[in-house]
Structure formats: structure tokens, C-alpha cells
Amino acid sequence: MDVPHTSEPGVGSLLVLLLYIAFPAILLFGAWLIHWLGGRSRRRHLEQQEAHFAPLIRLNNLKSYPSTTCRNPQLVTGSAAIANNYFVSFLAGFRHIFGGEMKGYTQMCDEARRLALVRLLQEAEAAGANAVYNVRLETATILSAQNKKQTGGVELVAYGTAVQEVPAVE
Amino acid sequence: MIIVNTETIPGKKIIEVKGLVQGNTVRAKHVGKDIAASFKNLVGGELKGYTELLVESRREAVSRMLAQAEELQANAVVNVRFATSSITSGAAELYAYGTAVVAVDDPTQEG
């Protein structure tokens, strides 16, 4: 039997090439581009926010208050869920073979923590506080509860007690 | 109701400990948000749907904890902690727990 479609050798192998090499390569390049551009703007936003809050509100994780007067205690929270990037997890796959620091994941965790803290600070500012005591970070697992091997991302809840601190009078 | 995650309340004195109060919740988003999140795994960045989910779950857990504290006739909850578990993927499981207390103004601490 003469089948006209399969008789051409180029079509099948071209399809395979497209499926297994070209498509992942395009995806990888796209992911890298988005990671580079998106990461830059996210870090700039975080730096701006942190610089804004640094002179206004102090964070600490002390469980008790020093002798200075504190008013209006209030629970403040902030949360962030950050997904990883196809490019980053691709590189991390190589790290599993050779060992060493997974820089992409380190950066992702760092971003999530800072974003959660910035949101906590925003809530504290709205409450008119100038200090947040006993700041704690809790990680959640929304994405990767069933499949532990696959790192879906980081989900963080930051919480603490916001107070208005009045400096001690001599 | 005063909620703090420290053991003491500034400017207040704890006169009575009512006991442990807790609230928990397991919440999920609709399937569209889950699909959007799985696509987001390709490009990275913030999962807005899941951040929202965390905020909602936390509020729900805290409000349940407060309902318990009100039942005990407490006016404050101290040493509040959040804990998470992983029952199923695509859902946020949050526990909030603390100690319900009765606190009164402390003139010696008020500057």
C-alpha cells in the first residue's frame, strides 16, 4: 500500500524536532525573558517600598516590650504567594545533579518573604504604628501539597503586633 | 477585642486567663484560578489568586477564634500563632490559636 503522507521522510522528523526541541527551547527562552524583566521590576518595587518604610516602622521579633510606652496594640498580617519560573526550575534540575545553591529558588524565597513583610508594613502604617513586635513568618503549601517533589512556589504569611511606641521621657 | 501575638499587652494587665481558643479553615479557589496558577508556574511571579486565598483563610480563621473568645467572655487574645497544614493541593489550610484573657488598664505601665 502506498500511503502518500508517510512516504515523505521530512514531515515526521520535523514534527518530532518541533515538539521535543523547538517548542521547549522557545518556552525556555520566553520564560528566561519574563523572569529577567519581571524579576527586575518586582525587585525595584520591593526596594522602593522597603526604603519608604525603613525610617517609619521598626520590625523585630521580641516577645515582650521594653520599658518604653506602647499604645494601641493590633495584630497585623501580610501574605504573598510567588510562583516559580519554568527557566528557574529547569536550571534547578541541573543543580540536583551537580549540587550547590539553587540561586533561582533562593531569590524566589527572598522575594516572597520581602513582599509579605512589605504588606505587613503597609497594614501597620494604616494602623498608625511605628513598630511591629514579634514578627513571625509561616509558610503554607497551597500548590504543592500532594506533589512534594515539584516545587510550585512559596506561600508566606507574615504576622506581628503593631504598636505606637512613645520614646521614654527622662 | 485586642489581638496580639506577644505574651503581654502593652499598657494593660492580664487579670484572668480564660484558656486556649482556636479557629481553623480549609479554603479553595475555583478551578479557573488553579488553572491560571499552573500557567503562572511557567513564567513565575505572584499568584494573586492564592495570595487572596491566604488573606481570606487568615481572616476566617481569626474570626472563628474571636467567636470562641467572645463566648468565653474574654476581651483580648494574646500569643496568637498561625499554623498551616497540607491536606490537599490548591487549598489553604490555616489554624489560628491563642490564649483568651481578660485584660484591664494598668496605670503603672501607662506613661
Tab-separated table of C-alpha atoms in Angstrom:
chain	number	residue	atom	x	y	z
A	1	MET	CA	0.000	0.000	0.000
A	2	ASP	CA	1.225	3.373	-0.879
A	3	VAL	CA	0.485	5.968	1.786
A	4	PRO	CA	1.348	9.380	0.403
A	5	HIS	CA	1.681	11.210	3.733
A	6	THR	CA	4.210	8.955	5.413
A	7	SER	CA	6.221	8.475	2.279
A	8	GLU	CA	7.745	11.928	2.830
A	9	PRO	CA	10.522	11.458	5.378
A	10	GLY	CA	10.838	15.138	6.280
A	11	VAL	CA	7.379	15.759	7.786
A	12	GLY	CA	7.531	13.234	10.653
A	13	SER	CA	11.010	14.131	11.836
A	14	LEU	CA	10.275	17.824	11.517
A	15	LEU	CA	7.253	17.389	13.765
A	16	VAL	CA	9.341	15.494	16.318
A	17	LEU	CA	12.014	18.174	16.177
A	18	LEU	CA	9.371	20.852	16.690
A	19	LEU	CA	7.734	19.006	19.596
A	20	TYR	CA	10.807	17.933	21.526
A	21	ILE	CA	13.388	20.610	20.818
A	22	ALA	CA	11.989	23.790	19.278
A	23	PHE	CA	8.908	24.130	21.474
A	24	PRO	CA	10.714	23.664	24.837
A	25	ALA	CA	13.510	25.919	23.605
A	26	ILE	CA	11.065	28.719	22.773
A	27	LEU	CA	9.311	28.191	26.100
A	28	LEU	CA	12.621	28.294	27.944
A	29	PHE	CA	13.739	31.464	26.196
A	30	GLY	CA	10.363	33.122	26.829
A	31	ALA	CA	10.468	32.107	30.477
A	32	TRP	CA	14.005	33.480	30.847
A	33	LEU	CA	12.956	36.795	29.280
A	34	ILE	CA	9.927	37.135	31.547
A	35	HIS	CA	11.977	36.085	34.566
A	36	TRP	CA	14.597	38.711	33.814
A	37	LEU	CA	12.172	41.554	33.105
A	38	GLY	CA	9.574	40.659	35.740
A	39	GLY	CA	12.155	39.989	38.442
A	40	ARG	CA	13.770	43.349	37.848
A	41	SER	CA	10.515	45.297	38.194
A	42	ARG	CA	9.462	43.266	41.254
A	43	ARG	CA	12.779	43.915	43.000
A	44	ARG	CA	12.568	47.610	42.175
A	45	HIS	CA	9.083	47.745	43.708
A	46	LEU	CA	10.321	45.947	46.841
A	47	GLU	CA	13.332	48.235	47.200
A	48	GLN	CA	11.117	51.315	46.866
A	49	GLN	CA	8.664	50.042	49.474
A	50	GLU	CA	11.414	48.996	51.893
A	51	ALA	CA	13.151	52.353	51.570
A	52	HIS	CA	9.823	54.061	52.261
A	53	PHE	CA	9.111	52.059	55.419
A	54	ALA	CA	12.638	51.787	56.851
A	55	PRO	CA	12.622	55.160	58.708
A	56	LEU	CA	8.934	54.857	59.671
A	57	ILE	CA	8.441	51.424	61.169
A	58	ARG	CA	10.832	49.147	63.031
A	59	LEU	CA	10.405	45.402	62.824
A	60	ASN	CA	11.574	42.994	65.496
A	61	ASN	CA	10.710	39.582	66.795
A	62	LEU	CA	10.856	40.321	70.508
A	63	LYS	CA	8.190	38.563	72.516
A	64	SER	CA	7.958	41.221	75.222
A	65	TYR	CA	8.019	45.007	75.244
A	66	PRO	CA	10.856	47.119	76.583
A	67	SER	CA	10.095	49.705	79.249
A	68	THR	CA	9.073	52.337	76.657
A	69	THR	CA	5.390	53.068	76.396
A	70	CYS	CA	3.483	51.301	73.638
A	71	ARG	CA	-0.091	52.122	72.641
A	72	ASN	CA	-2.822	50.592	70.509
A	73	PRO	CA	-1.559	47.043	70.030
A	74	GLN	CA	-3.006	45.378	66.965
A	75	LEU	CA	-2.370	42.198	65.022
A	76	VAL	CA	-1.097	42.942	61.516
A	77	THR	CA	-0.554	40.440	58.737
A	78	GLY	CA	0.756	40.226	55.211
A	79	SER	CA	0.760	37.381	52.738
A	80	ALA	CA	2.370	36.584	49.425
A	81	ALA	CA	2.261	33.641	47.058
A	82	ILE	CA	5.051	33.539	44.491
A	83	ALA	CA	5.246	31.004	41.681
A	84	ASN	CA	8.492	29.742	40.262
A	85	ASN	CA	9.555	30.111	36.684
A	86	TYR	CA	9.980	27.406	34.021
A	87	PHE	CA	13.514	28.618	33.349
A	88	VAL	CA	14.409	28.646	37.047
A	89	SER	CA	13.112	25.136	37.671
A	90	PHE	CA	14.905	23.937	34.557
A	91	LEU	CA	18.224	25.213	35.951
A	92	ALA	CA	17.376	23.821	39.372
A	93	GLY	CA	17.027	20.421	37.731
A	94	PHE	CA	20.718	20.572	36.838
A	95	ARG	CA	21.552	21.599	40.395
A	96	HIS	CA	20.048	18.315	41.546
A	97	ILE	CA	22.765	16.545	39.593
A	98	PHE	CA	25.783	18.696	40.490
A	99	GLY	CA	24.726	20.096	43.856
A	100	GLY	CA	25.213	23.660	45.081
A	101	GLU	CA	22.992	26.609	45.664
A	102	MET	CA	19.784	26.896	43.670
A	103	LYS	CA	20.042	30.638	43.163
A	104	GLY	CA	16.722	30.988	41.382
A	105	TYR	CA	14.862	29.380	44.259
A	106	THR	CA	16.820	31.382	46.840
A	107	GLN	CA	15.788	34.549	45.031
A	108	MET	CA	12.165	33.405	44.832
A	109	CYS	CA	12.029	32.709	48.585
A	110	ASP	CA	13.672	36.064	49.280
A	111	GLU	CA	11.148	37.890	47.109
A	112	ALA	CA	8.191	36.156	48.778
A	113	ARG	CA	9.481	36.991	52.264
A	114	ARG	CA	10.114	40.629	51.412
A	115	LEU	CA	6.731	41.004	49.717
A	116	ALA	CA	4.920	39.506	52.722
A	117	LEU	CA	6.821	41.845	55.056
A	118	VAL	CA	6.096	44.881	52.863
A	119	ARG	CA	2.384	44.056	53.045
A	120	LEU	CA	2.642	43.669	56.804
A	121	LEU	CA	4.285	47.096	56.933
A	122	GLN	CA	1.509	48.598	54.806
A	123	GLU	CA	-1.064	47.291	57.258
A	124	ALA	CA	0.987	48.581	60.173
A	125	GLU	CA	1.208	52.019	58.556
A	126	ALA	CA	-2.577	52.058	58.105
A	127	ALA	CA	-2.863	51.283	61.818
A	128	GLY	CA	-0.650	54.279	62.602
A	129	ALA	CA	2.092	52.153	64.143
A	130	ASN	CA	5.808	52.870	64.315
A	131	ALA	CA	6.975	49.459	65.476
A	132	VAL	CA	5.971	45.844	64.913
A	133	TYR	CA	6.828	43.335	67.628
A	134	ASN	CA	7.174	39.568	67.434
A	135	VAL	CA	7.177	39.300	63.652
A	136	ARG	CA	6.749	35.706	62.546
A	137	LEU	CA	6.735	34.026	59.167
A	138	GLU	CA	4.688	30.962	58.371
A	139	THR	CA	4.860	29.017	55.124
A	140	ALA	CA	1.796	27.461	53.553
A	141	THR	CA	1.588	24.799	50.862
A	142	ILE	CA	-1.326	25.531	48.549
A	143	LEU	CA	0.265	24.459	45.309
A	144	SER	CA	2.425	21.505	46.155
A	145	ALA	CA	0.640	19.695	48.957
A	146	GLN	CA	0.243	16.429	47.084
A	147	ASN	CA	3.291	16.539	44.896
A	148	LYS	CA	6.130	17.355	47.277
A	149	LYS	CA	8.812	16.758	44.661
A	150	GLN	CA	7.574	19.545	42.445
A	151	THR	CA	8.218	22.981	43.892
A	152	GLY	CA	5.274	25.053	42.817
A	153	GLY	CA	6.221	28.195	44.642
A	154	VAL	CA	6.353	29.828	48.045
A	155	GLU	CA	3.343	30.937	50.048
A	156	LEU	CA	4.098	33.039	53.082
A	157	VAL	CA	2.072	34.556	55.890
A	158	ALA	CA	3.846	37.207	57.966
A	159	TYR	CA	2.268	38.422	61.195
A	160	GLY	CA	3.143	40.553	64.174
A	161	THR	CA	1.872	43.035	66.736
A	162	ALA	CA	1.866	46.649	65.579
A	163	VAL	CA	2.175	49.306	68.293
A	164	GLN	CA	2.604	53.038	68.608
A	165	GLU	CA	5.811	53.432	70.537
A	166	VAL	CA	6.369	56.583	72.552
A	167	PRO	CA	10.002	57.290	73.430
A	168	ALA	CA	10.759	57.213	77.156
A	169	VAL	CA	10.872	60.594	78.887
A	170	GLU	CA	13.802	61.144	81.219
B	1	MET	CA	-11.220	42.800	71.193
B	2	ILE	CA	-7.440	43.200	71.354
B	3	ILE	CA	-5.433	40.633	69.391
B	4	VAL	CA	-1.670	40.493	69.813
B	5	ASN	CA	0.916	37.817	69.177
B	6	THR	CA	3.028	38.782	72.158
B	7	GLU	CA	2.581	37.343	75.627
B	8	THR	CA	1.695	40.676	77.199
B	9	ILE	CA	-0.394	43.628	76.100
B	10	PRO	CA	1.359	46.994	76.391
B	11	GLY	CA	-0.425	49.312	78.813
B	12	LYS	CA	-2.679	46.504	80.051
B	13	LYS	CA	-2.595	43.970	82.840
B	14	ILE	CA	-3.908	40.465	82.369
B	15	ILE	CA	-6.133	39.610	85.324
B	16	GLU	CA	-7.678	36.375	84.172
B	17	VAL	CA	-6.725	33.636	81.733
B	18	LYS	CA	-9.768	32.103	80.075
B	19	GLY	CA	-7.989	29.379	78.122
B	20	LEU	CA	-6.995	28.338	74.633
B	21	VAL	CA	-9.103	29.497	71.716
B	22	GLN	CA	-8.624	28.412	68.124
B	23	GLY	CA	-10.096	28.699	64.688
B	24	ASN	CA	-9.330	26.848	61.508
B	25	THR	CA	-10.398	26.804	57.902
B	26	VAL	CA	-9.674	24.969	54.667
B	27	ARG	CA	-10.491	27.078	51.658
B	28	ALA	CA	-10.055	26.623	47.934
B	29	LYS	CA	-10.418	28.835	44.882
B	30	HIS	CA	-12.490	27.928	41.849
B	31	VAL	CA	-10.858	25.831	39.149
B	32	GLY	CA	-10.160	28.822	36.887
B	33	LYS	CA	-7.750	30.273	39.440
B	34	ASP	CA	-5.999	26.901	39.756
B	35	ILE	CA	-5.520	26.720	36.006
B	36	ALA	CA	-4.246	30.307	35.976
B	37	ALA	CA	-1.814	29.381	38.769
B	38	SER	CA	-0.451	26.402	36.844
B	39	PHE	CA	0.206	28.687	33.872
B	40	LYS	CA	1.873	31.160	36.183
B	41	ASN	CA	4.325	28.382	37.042
B	42	LEU	CA	5.715	28.788	33.560
B	43	VAL	CA	6.514	32.470	33.837
B	44	GLY	CA	6.877	32.972	37.568
B	45	GLY	CA	5.697	35.970	39.536
B	46	GLU	CA	2.974	36.477	42.061
B	47	LEU	CA	-0.003	34.158	42.262
B	48	LYS	CA	-2.631	36.800	43.032
B	49	GLY	CA	-5.418	34.253	43.408
B	50	TYR	CA	-3.503	32.328	46.051
B	51	THR	CA	-2.392	35.457	47.900
B	52	GLU	CA	-6.076	36.386	48.068
B	53	LEU	CA	-6.827	32.858	49.256
B	54	LEU	CA	-4.290	33.209	52.073
B	55	VAL	CA	-5.813	36.535	53.133
B	56	GLU	CA	-9.344	35.122	53.135
B	57	SER	CA	-8.341	31.988	55.061
B	58	ARG	CA	-6.498	34.000	57.653
B	59	ARG	CA	-9.455	36.310	58.225
B	60	GLU	CA	-11.813	33.350	58.509
B	61	ALA	CA	-9.559	31.513	60.987
B	62	VAL	CA	-9.105	34.648	63.107
B	63	SER	CA	-12.828	35.434	63.134
B	64	ARG	CA	-13.594	31.881	64.301
B	65	MET	CA	-11.000	32.210	67.021
B	66	LEU	CA	-12.542	35.516	68.109
B	67	ALA	CA	-16.017	33.981	68.204
B	68	GLN	CA	-14.692	31.418	70.693
B	69	ALA	CA	-13.019	34.118	72.754
B	70	GLU	CA	-16.264	36.085	72.887
B	71	GLU	CA	-18.084	33.006	74.091
B	72	LEU	CA	-15.614	32.787	76.974
B	73	GLN	CA	-16.251	36.471	77.758
B	74	ALA	CA	-12.647	37.434	77.182
B	75	ASN	CA	-11.691	40.905	75.960
B	76	ALA	CA	-8.315	40.056	74.455
B	77	VAL	CA	-6.437	37.214	72.795
B	78	VAL	CA	-2.696	37.050	73.438
B	79	ASN	CA	0.129	34.982	71.953
B	80	VAL	CA	-1.694	34.347	68.687
B	81	ARG	CA	0.021	31.888	66.339
B	82	PHE	CA	-0.738	30.812	62.802
B	83	ALA	CA	-0.044	27.303	61.623
B	84	THR	CA	-0.561	25.692	58.253
B	85	SER	CA	-1.105	22.119	57.169
B	86	SER	CA	-1.255	20.434	53.793
B	87	ILE	CA	-4.372	18.370	53.352
B	88	THR	CA	-4.935	18.858	49.652
B	89	SER	CA	-3.257	20.854	46.918
B	90	GLY	CA	-4.946	24.011	45.666
B	91	ALA	CA	-6.352	24.757	49.108
B	92	ALA	CA	-5.079	26.812	52.016
B	93	GLU	CA	-5.376	25.261	55.463
B	94	LEU	CA	-4.802	27.680	58.290
B	95	TYR	CA	-5.072	27.410	62.033
B	96	ALA	CA	-5.092	30.412	64.305
B	97	TYR	CA	-4.743	29.834	68.014
B	98	GLY	CA	-4.140	31.933	71.080
B	99	THR	CA	-4.969	32.423	74.710
B	100	ALA	CA	-8.157	34.251	75.598
B	101	VAL	CA	-7.644	36.592	78.543
B	102	VAL	CA	-9.336	39.384	80.425
B	103	ALA	CA	-7.134	42.483	80.455
B	104	VAL	CA	-7.608	45.781	82.269
B	105	ASP	CA	-5.797	49.112	82.026
B	106	ASP	CA	-2.597	49.131	84.016
B	107	PRO	CA	-1.825	52.606	85.368
B	108	THR	CA	1.763	51.663	86.278
B	109	GLN	CA	2.596	50.850	82.657
B	110	GLU	CA	0.830	53.832	81.128
B	111	GLY	CA	3.360	56.606	80.656
